PDB file of C-alpha atoms in Angstrom:
ATOM      1  CA  MET A   7     -26.515 -68.072  44.368  1.00  0.00           C
ATOM      2  CA  GLU A   8     -23.676 -67.618  41.939  1.00  0.00           C
ATOM      3  CA  ILE A   9     -21.381 -70.470  41.019  1.00  0.00           C
ATOM      4  CA  GLU A  10     -18.220 -69.455  39.257  1.00  0.00           C
ATOM      5  CA  ASN A  11     -17.494 -71.312  36.055  1.00  0.00           C
ATOM      6  CA  LYS A  12     -14.726 -70.396  33.688  1.00  0.00           C
ATOM      7  CA  SER A  13     -14.709 -71.098  29.990  1.00  0.00           C
ATOM      8  CA  SER A  14     -13.290 -69.555  26.852  1.00  0.00           C
ATOM      9  CA  PHE A  15     -14.512 -68.473  23.464  1.00  0.00           C
ATOM     10  CA  THR A  16     -12.637 -67.350  20.367  1.00  0.00           C
ATOM     11  CA  GLU A  17     -12.946 -63.615  19.881  1.00  0.00           C
ATOM     12  CA  PHE A  18     -11.522 -61.694  16.914  1.00  0.00           C
ATOM     13  CA  GLY A  19      -8.588 -64.094  16.420  1.00  0.00           C
ATOM     14  CA  ARG A  20      -7.725 -64.377  20.127  1.00  0.00           C
ATOM     15  CA  THR A  21      -8.904 -66.465  23.052  1.00  0.00           C
ATOM     16  CA  THR A  22     -10.810 -64.798  25.875  1.00  0.00           C
ATOM     17  CA  GLU A  23     -11.511 -66.537  29.169  1.00  0.00           C
ATOM     18  CA  THR A  24     -14.940 -65.795  30.592  1.00  0.00           C
ATOM     19  CA  ASP A  25     -16.803 -66.269  33.841  1.00  0.00           C
ATOM     20  CA  ASP A  26     -20.277 -67.833  33.994  1.00  0.00           C
ATOM     21  CA  ARG A  27     -21.929 -64.488  33.143  1.00  0.00           C
ATOM     22  CA  GLY A  28     -19.809 -63.925  30.049  1.00  0.00           C
ATOM     23  CA  GLY A  29     -17.432 -61.326  31.517  1.00  0.00           C
ATOM     24  CA  ALA A  30     -13.958 -61.212  29.979  1.00  0.00           C
ATOM     25  CA  LEU A  31     -11.227 -62.276  32.390  1.00  0.00           C
ATOM     26  CA  LEU A  32      -8.095 -62.810  30.346  1.00  0.00           C
ATOM     27  CA  GLU A  33      -7.014 -61.840  26.854  1.00  0.00           C
ATOM     28  CA  ASN A  34      -4.212 -63.546  24.980  1.00  0.00           C
ATOM     29  CA  ALA A  35      -2.402 -62.046  22.022  1.00  0.00           C
ATOM     30  CA  PRO A  36      -3.630 -63.015  18.529  1.00  0.00           C
ATOM     31  CA  THR A  37      -1.904 -66.037  17.078  1.00  0.00           C
ATOM     32  CA  THR A  38      -1.669 -64.553  13.563  1.00  0.00           C
ATOM     33  CA  ASN A  39       0.143 -61.512  12.204  1.00  0.00           C
ATOM     34  CA  GLY A  40      -1.350 -58.834   9.970  1.00  0.00           C
ATOM     35  CA  ASN A  41      -4.942 -58.530   8.801  1.00  0.00           C
ATOM     36  CA  SER A  42      -5.102 -61.361   6.252  1.00  0.00           C
ATOM     37  CA  THR A  43      -6.887 -63.759   8.615  1.00  0.00           C
ATOM     38  CA  LEU A  44      -9.485 -61.162   9.601  1.00  0.00           C
ATOM     39  CA  GLU A  45     -10.122 -60.299   5.973  1.00  0.00           C
ATOM     40  CA  SER A  46     -10.451 -63.906   4.827  1.00  0.00           C
ATOM     41  CA  ASP A  47     -12.732 -64.824   7.735  1.00  0.00           C
ATOM     42  CA  ALA A  48     -14.857 -61.650   7.658  1.00  0.00           C
ATOM     43  CA  ASP A  49     -17.876 -63.254   5.978  1.00  0.00           C
ATOM     44  CA  ASN A  50     -18.108 -66.168   8.404  1.00  0.00           C
ATOM     45  CA  SER A  51     -16.823 -64.506  11.577  1.00  0.00           C
ATOM     46  CA  TRP A  52     -20.150 -63.528  13.128  1.00  0.00           C
ATOM     47  CA  GLU A  53     -21.647 -66.959  12.424  1.00  0.00           C
ATOM     48  CA  HIS A  54     -18.628 -68.605  14.032  1.00  0.00           C
ATOM     49  CA  GLN A  55     -18.849 -66.267  17.022  1.00  0.00           C
ATOM     50  CA  LEU A  56     -22.547 -66.884  17.582  1.00  0.00           C
ATOM     51  CA  ASN A  57     -22.166 -70.633  17.244  1.00  0.00           C
ATOM     52  CA  THR A  58     -19.349 -70.507  19.795  1.00  0.00           C
ATOM     53  CA  PHE A  59     -21.548 -68.495  22.169  1.00  0.00           C
ATOM     54  CA  LYS A  60     -24.317 -71.079  21.777  1.00  0.00           C
ATOM     55  CA  LEU A  61     -21.984 -73.993  22.540  1.00  0.00           C
ATOM     56  CA  LYS A  62     -20.520 -72.247  25.583  1.00  0.00           C
ATOM     57  CA  ILE A  63     -23.971 -71.355  26.912  1.00  0.00           C
ATOM     58  CA  GLU A  64     -24.978 -75.020  26.636  1.00  0.00           C
ATOM     59  CA  GLU A  65     -21.743 -76.082  28.339  1.00  0.00           C
ATOM     60  CA  LEU A  66     -22.245 -73.655  31.233  1.00  0.00           C
ATOM     61  CA  GLN A  67     -25.867 -74.733  31.606  1.00  0.00           C
ATOM     62  CA  GLU A  68     -24.795 -78.380  31.845  1.00  0.00           C
ATOM     63  CA  ARG A  69     -22.156 -77.520  34.446  1.00  0.00           C
ATOM     64  CA  TYR A  70     -24.744 -75.710  36.554  1.00  0.00           C
ATOM     65  CA  GLU A  71     -27.165 -78.622  36.297  1.00  0.00           C
ATOM     66  CA  GLN A  72     -24.466 -80.892  37.707  1.00  0.00           C
ATOM     67  CA  SER A  73     -23.221 -78.455  40.344  1.00  0.00           C
ATOM     68  CA  TYR A  74     -26.496 -77.820  42.175  1.00  0.00           C
ATOM     69  CA  LEU A  75     -26.855 -81.552  42.859  1.00  0.00           C
ATOM     70  CA  GLU A  76     -23.262 -81.704  44.079  1.00  0.00           C
ATOM     71  CA  ILE A  77     -23.839 -78.713  46.368  1.00  0.00           C
ATOM     72  CA  GLY A  78     -26.999 -80.322  47.755  1.00  0.00           C
ATOM     73  CA  ARG A  79     -25.108 -83.530  48.526  1.00  0.00           C
ATOM     74  CA  LEU A  80     -22.326 -81.604  50.258  1.00  0.00           C
ATOM     75  CA  LEU A  81     -24.922 -79.793  52.360  1.00  0.00           C
ATOM     76  CA  ILE A  82     -26.403 -83.144  53.381  1.00  0.00           C
ATOM     77  CA  GLN A  83     -22.954 -84.381  54.429  1.00  0.00           C
ATOM     78  CA  ALA A  84     -22.276 -81.174  56.366  1.00  0.00           C
ATOM     79  CA  ARG A  85     -25.659 -81.435  58.097  1.00  0.00           C
ATOM     80  CA  ASP A  86     -24.979 -85.041  59.109  1.00  0.00           C
ATOM     81  CA  VAL A  87     -21.520 -84.194  60.449  1.00  0.00           C
ATOM     82  CA  TYR A  88     -22.930 -81.253  62.428  1.00  0.00           C
ATOM     83  CA  LYS A  89     -25.543 -83.349  64.227  1.00  0.00           C
ATOM     84  CA  GLY A  90     -25.015 -83.168  67.979  1.00  0.00           C
ATOM     85  CA  HIS A  91     -22.737 -80.130  67.742  1.00  0.00           C
ATOM     86  CA  GLY A  92     -25.264 -77.310  67.925  1.00  0.00           C
ATOM     87  CA  ASP A  93     -27.853 -75.550  65.794  1.00  0.00           C
ATOM     88  CA  TRP A  94     -27.432 -76.600  62.139  1.00  0.00           C
ATOM     89  CA  ILE A  95     -29.459 -73.627  60.862  1.00  0.00           C
ATOM     90  CA  LYS A  96     -27.201 -71.161  62.686  1.00  0.00           C
ATOM     91  CA  TRP A  97     -24.154 -72.829  61.147  1.00  0.00           C
ATOM     92  CA  LEU A  98     -25.799 -72.639  57.732  1.00  0.00           C
ATOM     93  CA  LYS A  99     -26.568 -68.920  58.105  1.00  0.00           C
ATOM     94  CA  ALA A 100     -22.977 -68.212  59.114  1.00  0.00           C
ATOM     95  CA  ASN A 101     -21.244 -70.308  56.460  1.00  0.00           C
ATOM     96  CA  ALA A 102     -23.398 -70.838  53.371  1.00  0.00           C
ATOM     97  CA  PRO A 103     -23.087 -68.298  50.499  1.00  0.00           C
ATOM     98  CA  PHE A 104     -26.869 -68.400  49.979  1.00  0.00           C
ATOM     99  CA  SER A 105     -30.067 -68.295  52.009  1.00  0.00           C
ATOM    100  CA  VAL A 106     -31.180 -71.049  54.375  1.00  0.00           C
ATOM    101  CA  ARG A 107     -34.303 -71.475  52.242  1.00  0.00           C
ATOM    102  CA  HIS A 108     -32.231 -72.050  49.118  1.00  0.00           C
ATOM    103  CA  ALA A 109     -29.968 -74.478  50.976  1.00  0.00           C
ATOM    104  CA  GLN A 110     -32.986 -76.467  52.143  1.00  0.00           C
ATOM    105  CA  ARG A 111     -34.266 -76.625  48.568  1.00  0.00           C
ATOM    106  CA  LEU A 112     -30.915 -77.912  47.317  1.00  0.00           C
ATOM    107  CA  ILE A 113     -30.908 -80.558  50.050  1.00  0.00           C
ATOM    108  CA  ARG A 114     -34.444 -81.619  49.124  1.00  0.00           C
ATOM    109  CA  VAL A 115     -33.509 -81.917  45.440  1.00  0.00           C
ATOM    110  CA  ALA A 116     -30.335 -83.884  46.207  1.00  0.00           C
ATOM    111  CA  GLU A 117     -32.316 -86.281  48.402  1.00  0.00           C
ATOM    112  CA  MET A 118     -34.811 -86.900  45.600  1.00  0.00           C
ATOM    113  CA  PHE A 119     -32.403 -87.204  42.661  1.00  0.00           C
ATOM    114  CA  ASP A 120     -29.923 -90.040  43.179  1.00  0.00           C
ATOM    115  CA  ASP A 121     -28.816 -90.019  39.554  1.00  0.00           C
ATOM    116  CA  ALA A 122     -27.582 -86.873  37.804  1.00  0.00           C
ATOM    117  CA  THR A 123     -28.150 -88.535  34.415  1.00  0.00           C
ATOM    118  CA  MET A 124     -31.867 -87.803  34.447  1.00  0.00           C
ATOM    119  CA  VAL A 125     -31.265 -84.203  35.509  1.00  0.00           C
ATOM    120  CA  SER A 126     -28.822 -83.741  32.636  1.00  0.00           C
ATOM    121  CA  ARG A 127     -31.010 -85.517  30.069  1.00  0.00           C
ATOM    122  CA  LEU A 128     -34.053 -83.403  30.910  1.00  0.00           C
ATOM    123  CA  ARG A 129     -32.016 -80.198  31.363  1.00  0.00           C
ATOM    124  CA  LEU A 130     -33.618 -79.581  34.744  1.00  0.00           C
ATOM    125  CA  THR A 131     -32.750 -76.300  36.392  1.00  0.00           C
ATOM    126  CA  SER A 132     -32.679 -76.310  40.190  1.00  0.00           C
ATOM    127  CA  SER A 133     -36.084 -74.570  40.184  1.00  0.00           C
ATOM    128  CA  LYS A 134     -37.673 -77.209  37.954  1.00  0.00           C
ATOM    129  CA  ALA A 135     -36.063 -80.029  39.933  1.00  0.00           C
ATOM    130  CA  TYR A 136     -37.498 -78.566  43.144  1.00  0.00           C
ATOM    131  CA  ILE A 137     -40.983 -78.444  41.611  1.00  0.00           C
ATOM    132  CA  LEU A 138     -40.730 -82.178  40.963  1.00  0.00           C
ATOM    133  CA  THR A 139     -40.076 -82.834  44.656  1.00  0.00           C
ATOM    134  CA  ARG A 140     -43.793 -82.189  45.217  1.00  0.00           C
ATOM    135  CA  LEU A 141     -44.175 -85.775  44.019  1.00  0.00           C
ATOM    136  CA  ASP A 142     -43.004 -88.709  46.099  1.00  0.00           C
ATOM    137  CA  LYS A 143     -39.889 -90.418  44.783  1.00  0.00           C
ATOM    138  CA  LYS A 144     -41.613 -93.338  43.057  1.00  0.00           C
ATOM    139  CA  ASP A 145     -44.269 -91.138  41.496  1.00  0.00           C
ATOM    140  CA  MET A 146     -41.639 -88.629  40.355  1.00  0.00           C
ATOM    141  CA  ASN A 147     -39.617 -91.340  38.617  1.00  0.00           C
ATOM    142  CA  ASN A 148     -42.734 -92.638  36.862  1.00  0.00           C
ATOM    143  CA  PHE A 149     -43.668 -89.084  35.877  1.00  0.00           C
ATOM    144  CA  LEU A 150     -40.234 -88.479  34.314  1.00  0.00           C
ATOM    145  CA  GLU A 151     -39.561 -91.903  32.826  1.00  0.00           C
ATOM    146  CA  SER A 152     -42.886 -91.866  30.990  1.00  0.00           C
ATOM    147  CA  ASP A 153     -41.570 -88.827  29.049  1.00  0.00           C
ATOM    148  CA  HIS A 154     -44.651 -87.013  30.325  1.00  0.00           C
ATOM    149  CA  PHE A 155     -46.389 -84.737  27.845  1.00  0.00           C
ATOM    150  CA  PHE A 156     -48.395 -81.711  28.842  1.00  0.00           C
ATOM    151  CA  ARG A 157     -50.884 -80.794  26.121  1.00  0.00           C
ATOM    152  CA  ILE A 158     -52.039 -77.232  25.469  1.00  0.00           C
ATOM    153  CA  GLY A 159     -54.422 -77.373  22.517  1.00  0.00           C
ATOM    154  CA  ASP A 160     -52.432 -79.065  19.764  1.00  0.00           C
ATOM    155  CA  ASN A 161     -49.037 -78.374  21.342  1.00  0.00           C
ATOM    156  CA  PRO A 162     -47.811 -81.273  23.513  1.00  0.00           C
ATOM    157  CA  LYS A 163     -44.640 -80.590  25.504  1.00  0.00           C
ATOM    158  CA  SER A 164     -42.223 -82.907  27.251  1.00  0.00           C
ATOM    159  CA  VAL A 165     -40.749 -82.078  30.665  1.00  0.00           C
ATOM    160  CA  LYS A 166     -37.504 -81.055  28.967  1.00  0.00           C
ATOM    161  CA  ASP A 167     -39.272 -78.379  26.911  1.00  0.00           C
ATOM    162  CA  MET A 168     -41.604 -77.026  29.586  1.00  0.00           C
ATOM    163  CA  THR A 169     -41.128 -73.679  31.255  1.00  0.00           C
ATOM    164  CA  LYS A 170     -41.000 -73.609  35.039  1.00  0.00           C
ATOM    165  CA  ARG A 171     -44.618 -72.444  35.208  1.00  0.00           C
ATOM    166  CA  GLU A 172     -45.779 -75.137  32.782  1.00  0.00           C
ATOM    167  CA  LEU A 173     -44.057 -77.812  34.847  1.00  0.00           C
ATOM    168  CA  GLU A 174     -45.719 -76.499  38.018  1.00  0.00           C
ATOM    169  CA  LEU A 175     -49.098 -76.888  36.343  1.00  0.00           C
ATOM    170  CA  ALA A 176     -48.235 -80.293  34.869  1.00  0.00           C
ATOM    171  CA  VAL A 177     -47.329 -81.573  38.341  1.00  0.00           C
ATOM    172  CA  THR A 178     -50.516 -80.043  39.780  1.00  0.00           C
ATOM    173  CA  ILE A 179     -52.588 -81.726  37.084  1.00  0.00           C
ATOM    174  CA  HIS A 180     -50.774 -85.012  37.680  1.00  0.00           C
ATOM    175  CA  LEU A 181     -51.623 -84.799  41.382  1.00  0.00           C
ATOM    176  CA  LYS A 182     -55.279 -83.764  41.040  1.00  0.00           C
ATOM    177  CA  GLY A 183     -55.994 -85.326  37.659  1.00  0.00           C
ATOM    178  CA  LYS A 184     -57.608 -82.434  35.784  1.00  0.00           C
ATOM    179  CA  LEU A 185     -56.962 -79.058  34.137  1.00  0.00           C
ATOM    180  CA  THR A 186     -59.169 -76.159  35.221  1.00  0.00           C
ATOM    181  CA  SER A 187     -59.953 -73.135  33.045  1.00  0.00           C
ATOM    182  CA  THR A 188     -57.750 -71.022  35.334  1.00  0.00           C
ATOM    183  CA  ASP A 189     -54.854 -73.448  34.815  1.00  0.00           C
ATOM    184  CA  HIS A 190     -55.303 -73.180  31.047  1.00  0.00           C
ATOM    185  CA  GLU A 191     -55.260 -69.361  31.158  1.00  0.00           C
ATOM    186  CA  GLU A 192     -52.120 -69.335  33.298  1.00  0.00           C
ATOM    187  CA  VAL A 193     -50.274 -71.665  30.927  1.00  0.00           C
ATOM    188  CA  THR A 194     -51.311 -69.621  27.888  1.00  0.00           C
ATOM    189  CA  SER A 195     -50.006 -66.469  29.593  1.00  0.00           C
ATOM    190  CA  SER A 196     -46.741 -68.236  30.470  1.00  0.00           C
ATOM    191  CA  ILE A 197     -46.227 -69.297  26.855  1.00  0.00           C
ATOM    192  CA  GLN A 198     -46.826 -65.733  25.625  1.00  0.00           C
ATOM    193  CA  ASP A 199     -44.344 -64.347  28.158  1.00  0.00           C
ATOM    194  CA  LYS A 200     -41.732 -66.805  26.953  1.00  0.00           C
ATOM    195  CA  GLU A 201     -42.353 -65.887  23.312  1.00  0.00           C
ATOM    196  CA  ASN A 202     -41.914 -62.197  24.158  1.00  0.00           C
ATOM    197  CA  LEU A 203     -38.631 -62.965  25.894  1.00  0.00           C
ATOM    198  CA  LYS A 204     -37.453 -64.983  22.895  1.00  0.00           C
ATOM    199  CA  ASP A 205     -38.158 -61.955  20.698  1.00  0.00           C
ATOM    200  CA  ARG A 206     -35.956 -59.805  22.955  1.00  0.00           C
ATOM    201  CA  VAL A 207     -33.173 -62.394  22.844  1.00  0.00           C
ATOM    202  CA  GLU A 208     -33.357 -62.546  19.053  1.00  0.00           C
ATOM    203  CA  SER A 209     -33.171 -58.751  18.945  1.00  0.00           C
ATOM    204  CA  ASN A 210     -30.043 -58.838  21.107  1.00  0.00           C
ATOM    205  CA  LEU A 211     -28.468 -61.484  18.900  1.00  0.00           C
ATOM    206  CA  GLU A 212     -29.184 -59.356  15.836  1.00  0.00           C
ATOM    207  CA  GLU A 213     -27.472 -56.431  17.558  1.00  0.00           C
ATOM    208  CA  LEU A 214     -24.598 -58.766  18.340  1.00  0.00           C
ATOM    209  CA  ARG A 215     -24.248 -59.606  14.645  1.00  0.00           C
ATOM    210  CA  LYS A 216     -24.094 -55.904  13.783  1.00  0.00           C
ATOM    211  CA  ILE A 217     -21.423 -55.236  16.405  1.00  0.00           C
ATOM    212  CA  LEU A 218     -19.337 -58.158  15.182  1.00  0.00           C
ATOM    213  CA  ASN A 219     -19.512 -56.954  11.597  1.00  0.00           C
ATOM    214  CA  LYS A 220     -18.582 -53.388  12.597  1.00  0.00           C
ATOM    215  CA  THR A 221     -15.754 -54.728  14.724  1.00  0.00           C
ATOM    216  CA  ILE A 222     -14.249 -56.720  11.867  1.00  0.00           C
ATOM    217  CA  ILE A 223     -14.204 -53.567   9.740  1.00  0.00           C
ATOM    218  CA  SER A 224     -13.015 -51.212  12.479  1.00  0.00           C
ATOM    219  CA  ILE A 225     -10.370 -53.363  14.110  1.00  0.00           C
ATOM    220  CA  LYS A 226      -7.948 -53.155  11.172  1.00  0.00           C
ATOM    221  CA  GLY A 227      -5.262 -50.651  12.071  1.00  0.00           C
ATOM    222  CA  SER A 228      -7.080 -49.495  15.199  1.00  0.00           C
ATOM    223  CA  ASP A 229      -5.361 -48.756  18.475  1.00  0.00           C
ATOM    224  CA  SER A 230      -5.689 -50.857  21.615  1.00  0.00           C
ATOM    225  CA  ASP A 231      -8.212 -48.483  23.225  1.00  0.00           C
ATOM    226  CA  THR A 232     -10.556 -48.804  20.260  1.00  0.00           C
ATOM    227  CA  ARG A 233     -10.268 -52.581  20.280  1.00  0.00           C
ATOM    228  CA  ALA A 234     -10.904 -52.666  24.027  1.00  0.00           C
ATOM    229  CA  SER A 235     -14.009 -50.512  23.577  1.00  0.00           C
ATOM    230  CA  TRP A 236     -15.455 -52.866  20.971  1.00  0.00           C
ATOM    231  CA  ILE A 237     -14.686 -55.913  23.103  1.00  0.00           C
ATOM    232  CA  SER A 238     -16.325 -54.288  26.137  1.00  0.00           C
ATOM    233  CA  GLU A 239     -19.464 -53.500  24.145  1.00  0.00           C
ATOM    234  CA  LEU A 240     -19.619 -57.068  22.884  1.00  0.00           C
ATOM    235  CA  ASP A 241     -19.127 -58.472  26.386  1.00  0.00           C
ATOM    236  CA  ASP A 242     -21.985 -56.353  27.758  1.00  0.00           C
ATOM    237  CA  LEU A 243     -24.358 -57.545  25.076  1.00  0.00           C
ATOM    238  CA  TYR A 244     -23.196 -61.133  25.538  1.00  0.00           C
ATOM    239  CA  LYS A 245     -23.955 -60.983  29.280  1.00  0.00           C
ATOM    240  CA  THR A 246     -27.432 -59.615  28.627  1.00  0.00           C
ATOM    241  CA  SER A 247     -28.171 -62.279  26.020  1.00  0.00           C
ATOM    242  CA  LEU A 248     -26.883 -65.031  28.312  1.00  0.00           C
ATOM    243  CA  ASP A 249     -29.096 -63.851  31.183  1.00  0.00           C
ATOM    244  CA  GLN A 250     -32.124 -63.784  28.922  1.00  0.00           C
ATOM    245  CA  LEU A 251     -31.347 -67.191  27.428  1.00  0.00           C
ATOM    246  CA  SER A 252     -31.156 -68.578  30.968  1.00  0.00           C
ATOM    247  CA  SER A 253     -34.610 -67.113  31.640  1.00  0.00           C
ATOM    248  CA  VAL A 254     -35.971 -68.736  28.481  1.00  0.00           C
ATOM    249  CA  ALA A 255     -34.551 -72.071  29.650  1.00  0.00           C
ATOM    250  CA  GLU A 256     -36.406 -71.700  32.928  1.00  0.00           C
TER     251      GLU A 256
END
């Protein structure tokens, strides 16, 4: 399921509007004349750019966290209105922009989470929220409000910091009350996978720094085609980094 969100980030002295995957939608003309601004900001430009990317990623993540609950609640309302008028599943297949299975998950999550505050505070993705629906409502609230920690060796983790797989195991352990050797191996593997992904993200961000530095040097006196090429290359790398950061968050 894709939910369109639009935001903007400052790019080479201009403002670019982006969709939720980082693709450039609209470019406005620079607000300064000449190259003096680019020259004076050259040393700090890439740091400013990366910080802006980070803030926008966090903003988009928060919007998504809020939107999946809203979608689930709308689906519940639509289901209730449709009662007595035919097959709800057929209506869902014909009208929803996602699978019936995903719709049912969103409904389940919306039924379990009355308050979006907890979802936002714990940065729960829809996948992690759905995992928590394995618990009954009272037990889930106790599990979350206790700021539950899942200990692997000397590394305790809160729900907010757990990967999806770690949360699955934490809920399983909560339900059955013990950690098997197989559970421990699976969590260790999950942590290693996440570390490997972080390394790839860091590599992409380093490449992003290089592109930004080259762009600052090359953009002076360049034609529009050259500028567009640099911007396109940056956008592609930004999309890849955003996708990988989303995976890390999971």
